[in-house]
PDB file of C-alpha atoms in Angstrom:
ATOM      1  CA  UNK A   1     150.980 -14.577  -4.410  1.00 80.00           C
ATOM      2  CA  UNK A   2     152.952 -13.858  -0.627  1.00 86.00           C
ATOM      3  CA  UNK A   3     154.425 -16.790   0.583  1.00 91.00           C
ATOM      4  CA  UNK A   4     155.749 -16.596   4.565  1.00 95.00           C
ATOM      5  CA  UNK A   5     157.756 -19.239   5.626  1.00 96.00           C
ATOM      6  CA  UNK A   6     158.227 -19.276   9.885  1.00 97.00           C
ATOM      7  CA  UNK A   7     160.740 -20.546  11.978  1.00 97.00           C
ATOM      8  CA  UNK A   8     161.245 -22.530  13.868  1.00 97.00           C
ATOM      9  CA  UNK A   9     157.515 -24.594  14.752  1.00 95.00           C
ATOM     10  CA  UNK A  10     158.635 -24.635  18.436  1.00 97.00           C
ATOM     11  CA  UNK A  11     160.811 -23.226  20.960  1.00 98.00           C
ATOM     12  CA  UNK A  12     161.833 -23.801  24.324  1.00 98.00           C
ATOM     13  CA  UNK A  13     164.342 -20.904  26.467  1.00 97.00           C
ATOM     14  CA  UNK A  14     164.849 -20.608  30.327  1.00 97.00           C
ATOM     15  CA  UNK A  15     162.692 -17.710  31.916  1.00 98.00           C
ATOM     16  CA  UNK A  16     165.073 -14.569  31.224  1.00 97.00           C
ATOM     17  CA  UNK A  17     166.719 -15.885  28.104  1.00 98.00           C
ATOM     18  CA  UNK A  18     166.201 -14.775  24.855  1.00 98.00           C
ATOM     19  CA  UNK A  19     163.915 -16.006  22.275  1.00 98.00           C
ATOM     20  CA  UNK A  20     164.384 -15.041  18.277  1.00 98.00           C
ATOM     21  CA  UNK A  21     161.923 -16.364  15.561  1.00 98.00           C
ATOM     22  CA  UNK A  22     162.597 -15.335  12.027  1.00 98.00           C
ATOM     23  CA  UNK A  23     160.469 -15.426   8.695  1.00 98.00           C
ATOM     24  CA  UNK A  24     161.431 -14.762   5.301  1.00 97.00           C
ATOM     25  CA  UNK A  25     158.173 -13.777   2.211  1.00 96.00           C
ATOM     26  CA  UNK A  26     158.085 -14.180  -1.229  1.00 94.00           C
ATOM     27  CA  UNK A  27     156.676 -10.870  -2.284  1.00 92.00           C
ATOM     28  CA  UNK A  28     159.089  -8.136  -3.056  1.00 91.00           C
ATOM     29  CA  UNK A  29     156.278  -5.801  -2.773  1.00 89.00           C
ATOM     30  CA  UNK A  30     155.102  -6.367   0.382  1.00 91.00           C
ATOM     31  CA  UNK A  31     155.642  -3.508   2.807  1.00 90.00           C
ATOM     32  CA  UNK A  32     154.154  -4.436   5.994  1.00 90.00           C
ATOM     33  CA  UNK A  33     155.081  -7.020   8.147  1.00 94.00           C
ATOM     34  CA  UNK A  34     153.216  -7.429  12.005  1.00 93.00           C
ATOM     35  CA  UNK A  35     153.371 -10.018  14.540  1.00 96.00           C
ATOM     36  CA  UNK A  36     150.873 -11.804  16.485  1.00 95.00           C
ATOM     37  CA  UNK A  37     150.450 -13.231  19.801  1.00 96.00           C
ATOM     38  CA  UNK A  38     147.626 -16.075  20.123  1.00 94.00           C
ATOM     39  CA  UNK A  39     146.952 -17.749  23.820  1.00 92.00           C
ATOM     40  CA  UNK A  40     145.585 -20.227  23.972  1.00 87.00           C
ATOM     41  CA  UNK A  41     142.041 -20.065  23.471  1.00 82.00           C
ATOM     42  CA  UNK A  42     141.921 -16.344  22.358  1.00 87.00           C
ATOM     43  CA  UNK A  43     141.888 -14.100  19.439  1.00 90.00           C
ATOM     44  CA  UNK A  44     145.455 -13.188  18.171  1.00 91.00           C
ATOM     45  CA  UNK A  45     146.320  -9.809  19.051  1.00 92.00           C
ATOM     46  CA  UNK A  46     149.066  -7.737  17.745  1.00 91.00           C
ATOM     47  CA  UNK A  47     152.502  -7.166  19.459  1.00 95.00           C
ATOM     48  CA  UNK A  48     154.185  -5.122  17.104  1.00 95.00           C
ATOM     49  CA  UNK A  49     154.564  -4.278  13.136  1.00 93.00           C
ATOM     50  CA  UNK A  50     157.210  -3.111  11.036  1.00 93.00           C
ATOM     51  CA  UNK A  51     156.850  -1.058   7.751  1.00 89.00           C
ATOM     52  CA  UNK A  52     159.364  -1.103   4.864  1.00 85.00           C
ATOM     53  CA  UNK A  53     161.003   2.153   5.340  1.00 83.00           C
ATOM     54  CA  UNK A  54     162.665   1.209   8.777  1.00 84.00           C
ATOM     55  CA  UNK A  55     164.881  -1.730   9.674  1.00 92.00           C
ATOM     56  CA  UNK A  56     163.828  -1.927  12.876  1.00 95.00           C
ATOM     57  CA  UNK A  57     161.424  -0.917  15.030  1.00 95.00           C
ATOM     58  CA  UNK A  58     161.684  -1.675  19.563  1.00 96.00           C
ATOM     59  CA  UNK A  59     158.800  -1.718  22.198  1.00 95.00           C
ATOM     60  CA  UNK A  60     160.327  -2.694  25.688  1.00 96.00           C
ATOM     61  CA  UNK A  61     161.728  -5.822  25.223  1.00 97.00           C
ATOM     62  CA  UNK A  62     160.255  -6.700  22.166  1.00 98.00           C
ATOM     63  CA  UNK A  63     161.871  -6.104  18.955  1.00 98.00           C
ATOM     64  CA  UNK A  64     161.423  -6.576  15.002  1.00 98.00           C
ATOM     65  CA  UNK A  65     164.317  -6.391  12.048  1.00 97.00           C
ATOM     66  CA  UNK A  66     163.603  -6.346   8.620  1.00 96.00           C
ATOM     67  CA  UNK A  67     165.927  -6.836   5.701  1.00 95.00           C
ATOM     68  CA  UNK A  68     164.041  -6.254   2.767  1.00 93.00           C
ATOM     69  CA  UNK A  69     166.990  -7.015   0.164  1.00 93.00           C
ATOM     70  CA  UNK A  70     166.947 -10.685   1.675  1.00 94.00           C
ATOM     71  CA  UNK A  71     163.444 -10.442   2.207  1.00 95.00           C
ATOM     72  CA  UNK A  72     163.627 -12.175   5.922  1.00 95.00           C
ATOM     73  CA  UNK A  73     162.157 -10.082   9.555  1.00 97.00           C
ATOM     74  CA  UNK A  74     162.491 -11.432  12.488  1.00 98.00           C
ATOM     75  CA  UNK A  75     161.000 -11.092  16.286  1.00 98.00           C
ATOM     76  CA  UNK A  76     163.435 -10.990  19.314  1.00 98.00           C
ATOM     77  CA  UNK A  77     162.278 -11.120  22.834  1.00 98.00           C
ATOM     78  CA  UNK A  78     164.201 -10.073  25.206  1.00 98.00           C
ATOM     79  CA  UNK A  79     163.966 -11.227  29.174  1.00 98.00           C
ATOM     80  CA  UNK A  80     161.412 -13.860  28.223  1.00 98.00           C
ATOM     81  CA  UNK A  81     158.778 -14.532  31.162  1.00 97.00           C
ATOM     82  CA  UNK A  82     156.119 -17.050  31.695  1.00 96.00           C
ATOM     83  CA  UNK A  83     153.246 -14.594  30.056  1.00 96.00           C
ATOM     84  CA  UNK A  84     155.148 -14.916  27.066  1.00 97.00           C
ATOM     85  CA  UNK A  85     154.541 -18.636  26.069  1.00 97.00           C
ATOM     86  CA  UNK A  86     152.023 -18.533  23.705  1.00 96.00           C
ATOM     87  CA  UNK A  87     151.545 -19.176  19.639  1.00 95.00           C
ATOM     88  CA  UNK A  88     153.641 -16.167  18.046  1.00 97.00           C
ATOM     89  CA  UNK A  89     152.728 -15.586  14.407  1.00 96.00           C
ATOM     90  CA  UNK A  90     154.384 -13.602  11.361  1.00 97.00           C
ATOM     91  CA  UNK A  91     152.630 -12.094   8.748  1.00 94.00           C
ATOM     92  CA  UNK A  92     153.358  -9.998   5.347  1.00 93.00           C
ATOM     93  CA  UNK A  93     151.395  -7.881   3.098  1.00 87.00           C
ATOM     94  CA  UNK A  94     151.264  -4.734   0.297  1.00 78.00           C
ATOM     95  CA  UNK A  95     148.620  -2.003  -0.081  1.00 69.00           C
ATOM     96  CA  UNK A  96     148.341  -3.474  -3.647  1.00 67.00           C
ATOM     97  CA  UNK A  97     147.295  -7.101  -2.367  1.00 65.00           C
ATOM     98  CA  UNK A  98     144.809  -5.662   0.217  1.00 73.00           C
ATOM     99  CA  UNK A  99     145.170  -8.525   2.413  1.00 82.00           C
ATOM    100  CA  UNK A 100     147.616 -10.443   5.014  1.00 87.00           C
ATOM    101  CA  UNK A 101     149.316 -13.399   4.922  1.00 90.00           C
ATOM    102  CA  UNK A 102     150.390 -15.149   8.184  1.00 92.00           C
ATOM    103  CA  UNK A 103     153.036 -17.678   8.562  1.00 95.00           C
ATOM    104  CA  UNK A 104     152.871 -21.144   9.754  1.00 93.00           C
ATOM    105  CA  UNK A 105     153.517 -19.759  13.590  1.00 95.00           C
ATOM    106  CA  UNK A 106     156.090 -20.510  16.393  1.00 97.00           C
ATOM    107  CA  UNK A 107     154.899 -22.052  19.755  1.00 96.00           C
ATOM    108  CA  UNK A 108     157.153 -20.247  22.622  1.00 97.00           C
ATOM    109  CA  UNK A 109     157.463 -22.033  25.899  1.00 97.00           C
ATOM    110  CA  UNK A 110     159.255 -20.539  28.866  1.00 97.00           C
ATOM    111  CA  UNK A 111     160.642 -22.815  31.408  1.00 95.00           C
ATOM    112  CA  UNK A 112     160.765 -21.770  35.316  1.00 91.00           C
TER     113      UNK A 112
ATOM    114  CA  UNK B   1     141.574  -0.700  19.660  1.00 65.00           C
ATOM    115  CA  UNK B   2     138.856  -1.211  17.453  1.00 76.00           C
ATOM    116  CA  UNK B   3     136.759  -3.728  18.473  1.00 89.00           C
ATOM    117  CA  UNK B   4     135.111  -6.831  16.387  1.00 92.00           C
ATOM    118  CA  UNK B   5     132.899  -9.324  17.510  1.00 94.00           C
ATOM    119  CA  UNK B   6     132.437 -12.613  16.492  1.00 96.00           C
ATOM    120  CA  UNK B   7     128.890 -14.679  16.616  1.00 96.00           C
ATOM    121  CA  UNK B   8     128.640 -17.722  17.326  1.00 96.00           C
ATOM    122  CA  UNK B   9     131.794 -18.314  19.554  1.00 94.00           C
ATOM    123  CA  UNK B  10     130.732 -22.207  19.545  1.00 95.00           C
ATOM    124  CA  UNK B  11     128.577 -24.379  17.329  1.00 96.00           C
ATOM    125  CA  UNK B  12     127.877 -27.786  16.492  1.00 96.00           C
ATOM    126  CA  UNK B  13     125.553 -28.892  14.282  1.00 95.00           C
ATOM    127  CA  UNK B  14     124.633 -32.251  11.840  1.00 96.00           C
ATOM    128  CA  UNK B  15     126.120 -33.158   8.920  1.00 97.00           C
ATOM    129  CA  UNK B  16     124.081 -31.688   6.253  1.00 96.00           C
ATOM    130  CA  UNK B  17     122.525 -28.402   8.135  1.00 97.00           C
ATOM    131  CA  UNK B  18     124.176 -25.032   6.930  1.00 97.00           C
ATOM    132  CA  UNK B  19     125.588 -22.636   9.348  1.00 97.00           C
ATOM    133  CA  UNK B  20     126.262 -18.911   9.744  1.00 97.00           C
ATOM    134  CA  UNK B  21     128.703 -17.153  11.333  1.00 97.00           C
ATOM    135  CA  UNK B  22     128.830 -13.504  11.742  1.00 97.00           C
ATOM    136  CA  UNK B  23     131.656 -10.850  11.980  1.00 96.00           C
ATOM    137  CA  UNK B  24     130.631  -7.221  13.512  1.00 95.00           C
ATOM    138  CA  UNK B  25     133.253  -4.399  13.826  1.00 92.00           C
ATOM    139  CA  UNK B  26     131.493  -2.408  16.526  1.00 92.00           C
ATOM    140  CA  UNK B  27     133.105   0.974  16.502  1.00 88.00           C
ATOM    141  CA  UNK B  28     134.833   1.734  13.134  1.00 87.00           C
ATOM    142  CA  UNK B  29     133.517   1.071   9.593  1.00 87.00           C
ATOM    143  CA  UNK B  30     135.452  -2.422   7.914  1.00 85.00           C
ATOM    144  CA  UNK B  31     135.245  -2.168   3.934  1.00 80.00           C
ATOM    145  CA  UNK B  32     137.163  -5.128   4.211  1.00 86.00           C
ATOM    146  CA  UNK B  33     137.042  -8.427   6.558  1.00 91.00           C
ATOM    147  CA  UNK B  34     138.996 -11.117   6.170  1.00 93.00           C
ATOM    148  CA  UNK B  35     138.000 -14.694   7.137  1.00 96.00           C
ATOM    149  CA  UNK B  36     140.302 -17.613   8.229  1.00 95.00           C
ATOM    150  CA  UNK B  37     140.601 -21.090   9.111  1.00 95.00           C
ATOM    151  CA  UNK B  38     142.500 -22.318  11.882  1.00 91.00           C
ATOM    152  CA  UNK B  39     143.114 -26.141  12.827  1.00 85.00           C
ATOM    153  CA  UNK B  40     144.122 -27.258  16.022  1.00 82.00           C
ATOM    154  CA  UNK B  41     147.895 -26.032  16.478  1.00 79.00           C
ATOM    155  CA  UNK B  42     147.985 -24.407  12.994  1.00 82.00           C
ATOM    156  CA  UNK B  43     148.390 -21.389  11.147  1.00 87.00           C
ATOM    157  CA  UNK B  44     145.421 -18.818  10.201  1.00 90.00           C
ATOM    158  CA  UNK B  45     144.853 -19.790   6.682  1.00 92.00           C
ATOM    159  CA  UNK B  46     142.953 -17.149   4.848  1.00 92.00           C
ATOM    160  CA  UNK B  47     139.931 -18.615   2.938  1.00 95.00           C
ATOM    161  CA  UNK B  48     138.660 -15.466   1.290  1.00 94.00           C
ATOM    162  CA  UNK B  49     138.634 -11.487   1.364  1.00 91.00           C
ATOM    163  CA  UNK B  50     134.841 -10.035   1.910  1.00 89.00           C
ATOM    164  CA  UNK B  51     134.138  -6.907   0.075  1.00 84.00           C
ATOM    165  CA  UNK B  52     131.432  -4.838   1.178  1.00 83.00           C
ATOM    166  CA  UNK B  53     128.708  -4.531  -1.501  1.00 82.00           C
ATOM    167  CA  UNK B  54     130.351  -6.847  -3.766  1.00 84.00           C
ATOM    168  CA  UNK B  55     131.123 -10.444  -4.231  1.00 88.00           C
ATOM    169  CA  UNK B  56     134.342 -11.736  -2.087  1.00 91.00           C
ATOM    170  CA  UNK B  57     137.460 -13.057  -3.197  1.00 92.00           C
ATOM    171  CA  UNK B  58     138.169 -16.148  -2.225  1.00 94.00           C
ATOM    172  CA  UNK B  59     141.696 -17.607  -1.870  1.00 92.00           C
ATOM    173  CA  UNK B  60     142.632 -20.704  -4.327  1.00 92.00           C
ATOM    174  CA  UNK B  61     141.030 -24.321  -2.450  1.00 93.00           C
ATOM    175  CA  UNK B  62     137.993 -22.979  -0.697  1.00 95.00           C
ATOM    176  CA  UNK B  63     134.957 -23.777  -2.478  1.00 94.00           C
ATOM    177  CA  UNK B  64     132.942 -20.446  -3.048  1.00 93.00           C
ATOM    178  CA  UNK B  65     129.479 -22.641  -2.949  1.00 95.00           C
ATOM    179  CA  UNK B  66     130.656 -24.031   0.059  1.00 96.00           C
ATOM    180  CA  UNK B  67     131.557 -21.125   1.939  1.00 97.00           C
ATOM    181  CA  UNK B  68     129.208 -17.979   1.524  1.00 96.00           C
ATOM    182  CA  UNK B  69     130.308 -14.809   2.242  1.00 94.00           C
ATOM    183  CA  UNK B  70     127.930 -11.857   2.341  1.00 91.00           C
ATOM    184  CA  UNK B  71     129.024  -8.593   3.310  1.00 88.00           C
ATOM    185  CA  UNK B  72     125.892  -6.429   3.166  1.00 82.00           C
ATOM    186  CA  UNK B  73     126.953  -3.551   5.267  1.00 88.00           C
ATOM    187  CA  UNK B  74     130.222  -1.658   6.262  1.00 88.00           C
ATOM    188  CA  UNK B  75     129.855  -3.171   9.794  1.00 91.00           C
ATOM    189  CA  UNK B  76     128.953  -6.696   9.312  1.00 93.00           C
ATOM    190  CA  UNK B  77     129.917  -9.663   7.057  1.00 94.00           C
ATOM    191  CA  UNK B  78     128.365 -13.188   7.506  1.00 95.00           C
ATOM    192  CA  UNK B  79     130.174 -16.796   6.408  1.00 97.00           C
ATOM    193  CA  UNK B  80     127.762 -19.204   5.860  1.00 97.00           C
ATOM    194  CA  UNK B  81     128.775 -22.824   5.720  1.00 97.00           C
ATOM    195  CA  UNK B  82     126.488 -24.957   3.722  1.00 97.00           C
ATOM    196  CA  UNK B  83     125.673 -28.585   3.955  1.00 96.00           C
ATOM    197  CA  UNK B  84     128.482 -28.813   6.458  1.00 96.00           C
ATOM    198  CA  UNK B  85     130.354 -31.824   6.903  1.00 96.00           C
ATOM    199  CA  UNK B  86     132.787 -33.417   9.433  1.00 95.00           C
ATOM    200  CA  UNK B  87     135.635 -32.063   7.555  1.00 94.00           C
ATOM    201  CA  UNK B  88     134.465 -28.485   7.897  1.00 95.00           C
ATOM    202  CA  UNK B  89     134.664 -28.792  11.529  1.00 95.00           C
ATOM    203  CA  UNK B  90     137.483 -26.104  12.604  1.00 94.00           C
ATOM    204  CA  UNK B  91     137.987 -22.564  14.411  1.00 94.00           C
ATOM    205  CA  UNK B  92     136.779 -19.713  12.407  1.00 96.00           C
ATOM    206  CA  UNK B  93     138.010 -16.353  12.991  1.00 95.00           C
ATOM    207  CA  UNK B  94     137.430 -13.138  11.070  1.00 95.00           C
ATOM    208  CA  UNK B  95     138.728 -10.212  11.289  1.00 92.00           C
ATOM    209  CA  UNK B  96     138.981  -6.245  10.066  1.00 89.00           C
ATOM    210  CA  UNK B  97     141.472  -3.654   9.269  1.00 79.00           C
ATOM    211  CA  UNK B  98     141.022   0.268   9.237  1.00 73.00           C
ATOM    212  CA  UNK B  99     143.327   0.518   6.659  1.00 67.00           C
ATOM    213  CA  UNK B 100     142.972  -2.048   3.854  1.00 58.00           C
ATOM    214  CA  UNK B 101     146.742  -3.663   3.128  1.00 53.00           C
ATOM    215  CA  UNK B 102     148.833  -1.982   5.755  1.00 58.00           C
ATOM    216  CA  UNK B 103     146.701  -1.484   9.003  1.00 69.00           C
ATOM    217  CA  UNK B 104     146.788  -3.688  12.219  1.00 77.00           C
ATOM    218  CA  UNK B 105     144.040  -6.670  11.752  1.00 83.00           C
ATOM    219  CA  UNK B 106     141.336  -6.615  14.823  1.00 88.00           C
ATOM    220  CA  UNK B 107     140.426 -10.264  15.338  1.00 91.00           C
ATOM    221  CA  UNK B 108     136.673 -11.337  16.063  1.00 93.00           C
ATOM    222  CA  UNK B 109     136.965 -14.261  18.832  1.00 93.00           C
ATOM    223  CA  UNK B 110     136.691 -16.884  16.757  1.00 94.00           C
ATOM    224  CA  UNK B 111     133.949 -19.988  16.008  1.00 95.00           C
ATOM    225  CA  UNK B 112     134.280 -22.903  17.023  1.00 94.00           C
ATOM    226  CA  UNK B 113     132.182 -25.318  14.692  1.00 96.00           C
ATOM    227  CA  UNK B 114     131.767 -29.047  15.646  1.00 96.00           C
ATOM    228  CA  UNK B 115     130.237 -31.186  12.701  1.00 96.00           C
ATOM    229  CA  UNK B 116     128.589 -34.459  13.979  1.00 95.00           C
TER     230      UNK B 116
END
């Protein structure tokens, strides 16, 4: 089955900075690959997704890449603020497996 | 969005007692919910795939006796813990997808259960 490996566990950057977190899957099928925010206390909820046909995808200053011969996506944030700390998670999946699998997540932390 | 709701958002109970928790999706239809387990500071680790009208598919690890799963209508699958123990105390969140695979996941707001 998928495997997602995340990376890294934690990460600190100065407000404004960047902040990249990267994930690679096992499943050469897979095809869709979203990301997660959690806060603390809440529900994830989904920042932004990338599907197999593009190799990247940009909302404001949030952005995915996917390399699908490597098998590795990652999530850059640009222009980081304090709103962004939170729990950020990966995920994979394929039509075929009919379910998501998330990785092991990345606790952001912003610093004034 | 589509909107799922999550029942109980809290719950603790004694060891021994059996517990349900139930996942609604209150404005689209959900052949499919998935259920998770989250520990403190830790990924969502899927524990098993509830099919409407038939059984669920659980993941490899989660006892199927353990965890019950019923999904008896397109809007509303239940996860029943029975003769819960410490162990099983966690954060239990569910969730639904329009499209099976490949859509965005709606996440109920999770249950906290508490095992004395």
């Amino acid at each position: 089955g998928e495997n997602v490996e995340q990376h890294p566990s934690t990460l600190s950057v100065q407000e404004g900075d960047s902040a990249v977190i990267k994930c690679t899957y096992s499943d050469s099928a897979s095809n869709y690959f979203p990301w997660y925010k959690q806060e603390l206390g809440k529900r994830p909820q989904l920042i932004i997704d990338i599907r197999s046909n593009v190799g990247e995808k940009k909302d404001q200053r949030i952005a995915v890449t996917l390399n699908k011969t490597a098998k590795h996506f990652s999530l850059h944030i640009t222009e980081t603020q304090p709103e962004d700390s939170a729990v950020y998670f990966c995920a994979a999946s394929s039509s075929s497996a009919s379910k998501i699998i998330f990785g092991s997540g990345t606790r952001l932390s912003i610093r004034p | 969005g589509a909107v799922v709701s999550q029942h109980p958002s809290w719950v603790i109970c004694k060891s021994g007692t059996s517990v349900k928790i139930e996942c609604r999706s209150l404005d689209f239809q959900a052949t499919t919910m998935f259920w998770y387990r989250q520990f403190p500071k830790q990924s969502l680790m899927l524990m098993a795939t509830s099919n409407e009208g038939s059984k669920a598919t659980y993941e490899q690890g989660v006892e199927k006796d353990k965890f019950l799963i019923n999904h008896a209508s397109l809007t509303l699958s239940t996860l029943t813990v029975t003769s819960a123990h410490p162990e099983d105390s966690s954060f239990y969140i569910c969730s639904a997808s329009r499209l099976v695979g490949e859509g965005e996941l709606f996440f109920g707001e999770g249950s906290r259960l508490t095992v004395l």
